[in-house]
Amino acid sequence: MLRRIFNREFASAIKRIKSYSVTCENKFCDYAENEESNAPSDESWRILFFGSDKFAAESLKALHSKYKDKKLVRHLEIVTAYQGQENCLTKYARKNKIPLHVWPPEISEGKFDIGIVVSFGHLIPEKIINKFPLGMINVHASLLPRWRGAAPICHALINGDTYTGISIMKIAPKKFDIGSVIMQQRIEIHPDDTQIELYDKLSKLGAEVLLRTVDKLPNILNSAQSQDEKEVSNAPKITKDTSFVNWAIMTAKNVCDLQRGLNGIYPLRTYFNNVPVKILNVKLVTDTSNIPHVHEKTPGITVYDKSTKKLYVCCKDDTWVSVEKIVIPDHRPLNSQAFGSGYIMNTKEKYCLFG
């Protein structure tokens, strides 16, 4: 087996090449794939799996099912990183009696064929990558090179993307998400998808695409293509600061997309009387007929309509969102009626300003 692996460059030179396409950000990226790399392999592999969360757990379960069936996976062990409380991978490993290593692992030469990384969060050093004859591959939740980084799902939603996908790439040392792409699959983003729904969809899709990749090892590795650096966009880690709305530069759709992208992580925040407050259940307003008239439609202007008991906030380009609940520090949550009555209707201007 190893002889065939190390001689694959020679083998690829005599194979008949055909092209196929996978969808990337705004265009089709041509990948070269040969007939052998497109065909399932009869091999089963010794795999060391690196992961840390529920997204990774879907891929681990898929690999473990193949191990139990004695197909594709001949041996499986897990590397994870946790402090104190166990994560879902450690629990799964102990329940299913899968050998478990805590990061960083001590890896014996020749024990594994390939390393598989899914939502791990640690940069893999070259000395570990070199322990695997087939190298290491990663399941990434975007169509690379779009949304490199720790939070591709969040940034796809925040940006208002209409589709995203899964990329299987080779792990390269020194930087995250720069390796050559082996396989991709696109998925549409539904207008109502939030971070929670899209995370679930992509974790399942990632497991499926990973199994298809493993099924075509080792020859599928020959079809890997370098990422186009001109098309790179970054998806840095989400922080609390990400949740603050900038009314002056964000349209109503932008605000709603931010809420979708942060759902389950952070609520939206803004400033009211120089105090940070949470704004919950923000919705896009398409019918503005009930919005009380204001002379200056400054972004952040907030008004209350008694007839509908709704709170409306002006955004960029005279677009509007409604807000169902406000949470002021050291106060109980206020619904739109309570906030409107207490902070808007008793003022001379009949509005307040967020931001």
Coordinates of C-alpha atoms in Angstrom, one line a residue:
M1 CA 0.0 0.0 0.0
L2 CA 2.8 2.5 1.0
R3 CA 4.6 1.8 -2.3
R4 CA 1.5 2.8 -4.2
I5 CA 1.0 5.9 -2.1
F6 CA 4.6 7.2 -2.5
N7 CA 4.5 6.5 -6.2
R8 CA 1.2 8.2 -6.9
E9 CA 2.8 11.0 -8.9
F10 CA 4.1 8.5 -11.4
A11 CA 0.7 6.8 -11.5
S12 CA -1.2 10.1 -12.0
A13 CA 0.9 10.8 -15.1
I14 CA -0.5 7.8 -17.0
K15 CA -4.2 8.3 -16.0
R16 CA -6.8 9.8 -18.2
I17 CA -7.7 13.2 -16.9
K18 CA -11.1 14.7 -17.0
S19 CA -12.4 17.9 -15.4
Y20 CA -15.3 18.6 -13.2
S21 CA -16.6 21.5 -11.2
V22 CA -17.5 22.4 -7.7
T23 CA -19.2 25.7 -6.8
C24 CA -17.2 28.3 -4.9
E25 CA -18.2 31.8 -3.8
N26 CA -19.4 33.4 -7.0
K27 CA -18.1 31.1 -9.7
F28 CA -17.2 27.6 -10.6
C29 CA -13.7 26.5 -9.7
D30 CA -12.3 23.8 -12.0
Y31 CA -10.7 20.8 -10.3
A32 CA -8.9 18.0 -12.1
E33 CA -10.0 14.6 -11.2
N34 CA -9.0 11.3 -12.8
E35 CA -11.0 8.2 -13.1
E36 CA -9.2 6.3 -10.4
S37 CA -9.5 9.1 -7.9
N38 CA -13.2 9.3 -8.6
A39 CA -13.7 5.6 -7.9
P40 CA -14.2 4.1 -4.4
S41 CA -11.2 2.4 -2.8
D42 CA -11.2 -1.1 -1.3
E43 CA -8.8 0.1 1.4
S44 CA -9.6 0.6 5.1
W45 CA -7.7 3.1 7.0
R46 CA -6.1 3.7 10.4
I47 CA -7.4 7.1 11.4
L48 CA -6.5 9.6 14.2
F49 CA -9.4 12.0 14.6
F50 CA -9.0 15.6 15.9
G51 CA -12.0 17.5 17.1
S52 CA -13.6 19.3 20.0
D53 CA -17.3 20.1 19.6
K54 CA -20.8 19.0 18.3
F55 CA -19.8 19.9 14.7
A56 CA -16.9 17.5 14.9
A57 CA -19.0 14.8 16.7
E58 CA -21.1 14.3 13.5
S59 CA -18.0 13.4 11.5
L60 CA -16.7 11.2 14.3
K61 CA -19.9 9.3 14.5
A62 CA -19.9 8.7 10.7
L63 CA -16.4 7.4 10.8
H64 CA -17.2 5.2 13.9
S65 CA -20.1 3.7 12.1
K66 CA -17.8 2.6 9.3
Y67 CA -15.4 1.2 11.8
K68 CA -18.2 -0.9 13.4
D69 CA -19.1 -2.1 9.9
K70 CA -15.4 -2.9 9.2
K71 CA -15.6 -0.7 6.1
L72 CA -13.3 2.2 5.3
V73 CA -12.0 2.5 8.9
R74 CA -9.8 -0.2 10.3
H75 CA -8.7 1.6 13.4
L76 CA -9.9 4.8 15.0
E77 CA -8.6 6.9 17.9
I78 CA -9.5 10.5 19.0
V79 CA -7.5 13.6 20.0
T80 CA -9.4 16.4 21.7
A81 CA -8.7 19.4 23.9
Y82 CA -10.6 20.3 27.0
Q83 CA -10.1 21.9 30.4
G84 CA -12.0 20.6 33.3
Q85 CA -15.4 19.6 32.0
E86 CA -15.5 16.9 29.4
N87 CA -16.7 17.8 25.9
C88 CA -19.0 15.7 23.7
L89 CA -16.1 13.9 22.1
T90 CA -14.6 12.7 25.3
K91 CA -18.0 11.4 26.4
Y92 CA -18.5 9.6 23.1
A93 CA -15.0 8.1 23.2
R94 CA -15.5 6.7 26.7
K95 CA -19.0 5.4 26.0
N96 CA -17.8 3.6 22.8
K97 CA -14.4 2.6 24.2
I98 CA -12.5 4.5 21.6
P99 CA -8.9 5.3 22.6
L100 CA -8.6 8.9 23.6
H101 CA -5.7 11.3 23.6
V102 CA -5.5 14.8 25.1
W103 CA -3.9 17.5 23.0
P104 CA -1.0 17.6 22.2
P105 CA -0.7 13.8 21.5
E106 CA 2.3 11.5 21.4
I107 CA 1.9 9.7 18.0
S108 CA 3.9 6.6 17.3
E109 CA 5.5 6.2 13.8
G110 CA 3.5 4.0 11.5
K111 CA 0.5 3.7 13.8
F112 CA -1.9 5.7 11.6
D113 CA -2.4 6.3 7.9
I114 CA -4.1 9.7 8.0
G115 CA -5.2 12.4 10.4
I116 CA -8.7 13.9 10.1
V117 CA -9.4 17.3 11.7
V118 CA -12.9 18.7 12.3
S119 CA -13.5 21.9 14.3
F120 CA -10.5 21.4 16.5
G121 CA -9.3 25.0 17.1
H122 CA -5.5 24.2 17.4
L123 CA -2.9 24.8 14.7
I124 CA -1.3 21.4 13.8
P125 CA 2.5 21.6 13.8
E126 CA 4.4 20.1 10.9
K127 CA 6.0 17.4 13.0
I128 CA 2.6 15.9 13.7
I129 CA 1.4 16.2 10.1
N130 CA 4.5 14.3 9.0
K131 CA 3.5 11.4 11.2
F132 CA 0.8 10.4 8.7
P133 CA 1.8 8.8 5.4
L134 CA -1.3 10.4 3.8
G135 CA -1.0 13.6 5.7
M136 CA -3.9 15.3 7.4
I137 CA -7.3 16.5 6.0
N138 CA -9.8 19.0 7.4
V139 CA -13.5 19.4 7.2
H140 CA -14.3 23.2 6.9
A141 CA -17.7 24.7 7.0
S142 CA -17.5 27.0 3.9
L143 CA -16.6 27.0 0.3
L144 CA -12.9 27.9 0.6
P145 CA -11.2 30.3 0.1
R146 CA -14.4 32.1 1.2
W147 CA -14.6 32.4 5.0
R148 CA -11.3 31.2 6.2
G149 CA -11.2 31.2 10.0
A150 CA -12.9 30.2 13.2
A151 CA -16.5 31.3 12.4
P152 CA -17.4 30.6 8.8
I153 CA -21.0 29.8 9.5
C154 CA -21.6 33.0 11.4
H155 CA -19.9 35.2 8.8
A156 CA -21.8 33.6 5.9
L157 CA -25.1 34.6 7.6
I158 CA -24.0 38.0 8.8
N159 CA -22.8 38.8 5.2
G160 CA -26.2 37.7 3.8
D161 CA -24.8 34.9 1.7
T162 CA -27.4 32.8 -0.1
Y163 CA -25.3 29.7 -0.2
T164 CA -22.3 28.1 1.5
G165 CA -20.9 24.6 1.8
I166 CA -18.3 22.1 2.9
S167 CA -14.7 22.0 1.9
I168 CA -12.4 19.1 2.5
M169 CA -8.8 20.3 2.4
K170 CA -5.3 19.2 3.1
I171 CA -3.9 20.5 6.4
A172 CA -0.9 22.8 5.9
P173 CA 1.4 23.9 8.7
K174 CA 1.8 27.4 10.2
K175 CA -1.6 28.8 9.1
F176 CA -5.2 27.9 9.4
D177 CA -7.4 27.0 6.3
I178 CA -4.7 27.5 3.6
G179 CA -4.4 24.0 2.4
S180 CA -5.3 22.6 -1.1
V181 CA -9.0 21.8 -1.5
I182 CA -9.8 18.1 -2.2
M183 CA -13.6 18.2 -2.4
Q184 CA -16.4 20.7 -2.0
Q185 CA -20.2 20.5 -1.8
R186 CA -22.5 23.5 -1.9
I187 CA -25.7 24.0 0.2
E188 CA -28.3 26.8 -0.2
I189 CA -28.9 29.0 2.8
H190 CA -32.6 29.4 3.5
P191 CA -33.7 33.0 4.3
D192 CA -34.9 31.9 7.7
D193 CA -31.8 29.9 8.6
T194 CA -30.0 31.0 11.7
Q195 CA -26.6 30.0 13.0
I196 CA -28.2 27.1 14.9
E197 CA -30.0 25.6 11.9
L198 CA -27.1 26.1 9.5
Y199 CA -24.6 24.7 12.0
D200 CA -26.7 21.5 12.2
K201 CA -27.1 21.2 8.4
L202 CA -23.4 21.7 7.7
S203 CA -22.3 19.4 10.5
K204 CA -24.3 16.6 8.8
L205 CA -23.2 17.5 5.3
G206 CA -19.6 17.7 6.5
A207 CA -19.8 14.1 7.8
E208 CA -21.3 12.9 4.4
V209 CA -18.6 14.6 2.3
L210 CA -15.9 13.4 4.6
L211 CA -17.0 9.7 4.1
R212 CA -17.0 10.2 0.3
T213 CA -13.5 11.6 0.6
V214 CA -12.2 8.7 2.7
D215 CA -13.9 6.3 0.4
K216 CA -11.7 7.6 -2.5
L217 CA -8.4 7.6 -0.6
P218 CA -5.5 7.7 -1.4
N219 CA -6.0 8.8 -5.1
I220 CA -8.5 11.6 -4.4
L221 CA -5.6 13.5 -2.8
N222 CA -4.1 13.9 -6.2
S223 CA -7.0 16.1 -7.3
A224 CA -6.4 18.7 -4.6
Q225 CA -6.2 22.3 -6.0
S226 CA -4.6 25.3 -4.4
Q227 CA -6.9 28.1 -3.1
D228 CA -7.1 31.3 -5.1
E229 CA -5.6 33.9 -2.7
K230 CA -7.4 36.7 -4.6
E231 CA -10.8 35.2 -3.5
V232 CA -10.0 34.9 0.2
S233 CA -12.3 36.3 2.8
N234 CA -11.8 35.9 6.5
A235 CA -14.1 34.7 9.3
P236 CA -12.5 35.6 12.6
K237 CA -13.8 34.4 15.9
I238 CA -17.1 36.0 17.1
T239 CA -16.8 38.2 20.2
K240 CA -19.3 40.1 22.2
D241 CA -18.3 43.3 20.3
T242 CA -19.6 41.6 17.1
S243 CA -23.2 41.8 18.5
F244 CA -23.3 45.6 18.7
V245 CA -25.5 47.2 16.0
N246 CA -24.1 50.2 14.1
W247 CA -27.4 51.8 12.9
A248 CA -25.6 54.4 10.8
I249 CA -24.0 51.8 8.4
M250 CA -26.4 48.9 8.7
T251 CA -29.7 48.5 6.8
A252 CA -32.6 46.7 8.3
K253 CA -31.6 43.5 6.4
N254 CA -28.0 43.9 7.7
V255 CA -29.3 44.0 11.3
C256 CA -31.5 41.0 10.8
D257 CA -28.7 39.1 9.1
L258 CA -26.5 39.9 12.1
Q259 CA -29.1 38.5 14.4
R260 CA -29.3 35.3 12.3
G261 CA -25.6 34.9 12.4
L262 CA -25.3 35.3 16.1
N263 CA -28.4 33.3 17.1
G264 CA -27.5 31.0 20.0
I265 CA -24.2 32.8 20.7
Y266 CA -25.0 36.4 21.5
P267 CA -28.1 38.6 21.5
L268 CA -27.9 41.9 19.5
R269 CA -26.8 44.9 21.5
T270 CA -27.0 48.6 21.2
Y271 CA -26.6 51.7 23.4
F272 CA -29.5 53.5 25.2
N273 CA -28.6 56.5 27.3
N274 CA -25.0 55.5 27.0
V275 CA -25.7 52.1 28.6
P276 CA -25.4 48.8 26.6
V277 CA -28.7 47.0 26.3
K278 CA -29.9 43.8 24.6
I279 CA -32.5 44.0 21.9
L280 CA -34.3 40.7 21.3
N281 CA -36.5 39.3 18.5
V282 CA -35.6 41.8 15.9
K283 CA -37.7 41.6 12.7
L284 CA -37.5 43.2 9.2
V285 CA -40.3 45.7 8.6
T286 CA -41.8 45.6 5.1
D287 CA -44.9 47.6 5.8
T288 CA -44.0 51.0 7.2
S289 CA -47.5 52.5 7.2
N290 CA -47.9 52.1 11.0
I291 CA -44.6 53.7 11.9
P292 CA -45.2 57.1 13.6
H293 CA -43.9 60.1 11.7
V294 CA -40.6 61.6 12.7
H295 CA -39.1 64.8 11.2
E296 CA -35.6 63.4 11.0
K297 CA -35.2 59.7 10.1
T298 CA -31.8 59.4 11.7
P299 CA -30.5 55.9 12.0
G300 CA -31.1 54.7 15.6
I301 CA -34.3 56.8 16.0
T302 CA -36.7 54.6 17.9
V303 CA -40.5 55.1 18.0
Y304 CA -43.5 53.3 19.4
D305 CA -46.9 52.7 17.8
K306 CA -49.7 52.3 20.3
S307 CA -52.1 50.7 17.8
T308 CA -49.8 47.8 17.0
K309 CA -47.9 47.9 20.3
K310 CA -44.7 47.7 18.3
L311 CA -41.3 49.3 18.7
Y312 CA -39.6 50.5 15.5
V313 CA -35.9 51.4 14.9
C314 CA -34.7 53.3 11.9
C315 CA -31.7 51.9 10.1
K316 CA -29.6 53.0 7.1
D317 CA -31.4 54.1 3.9
D318 CA -34.7 54.7 5.8
T319 CA -35.2 51.0 6.4
W320 CA -36.8 49.8 9.7
V321 CA -36.8 46.9 12.1
S322 CA -39.2 46.1 14.9
V323 CA -37.9 45.0 18.3
E324 CA -40.0 42.9 20.7
K325 CA -38.0 43.1 23.9
I326 CA -35.3 45.3 25.5
V327 CA -33.1 44.1 28.3
I328 CA -31.6 47.0 30.4
P329 CA -28.9 46.0 32.9
D330 CA -30.3 45.5 36.4
H331 CA -33.9 45.7 35.1
R332 CA -36.3 43.0 34.2
P333 CA -36.8 42.5 30.4
L334 CA -39.2 45.0 28.9
N335 CA -41.5 44.1 26.0
S336 CA -42.1 46.7 23.3
Q337 CA -45.2 48.1 25.0
A338 CA -43.5 48.5 28.4
F339 CA -40.5 50.1 26.9
G340 CA -42.5 52.4 24.6
S341 CA -44.8 53.5 27.4
G342 CA -41.9 54.1 29.9
Y343 CA -39.2 55.5 27.7
I344 CA -40.8 57.0 24.6
M345 CA -44.4 58.1 25.0
N346 CA -43.7 60.2 28.2
T347 CA -41.1 62.3 26.3
K348 CA -41.8 65.5 24.4
E349 CA -40.2 64.2 21.2
K350 CA -42.0 60.8 21.3
Y351 CA -38.9 59.0 20.3
C352 CA -35.6 57.9 21.8
L353 CA -32.2 57.2 20.2
F354 CA -30.3 53.9 20.1
G355 CA -26.6 53.8 19.3

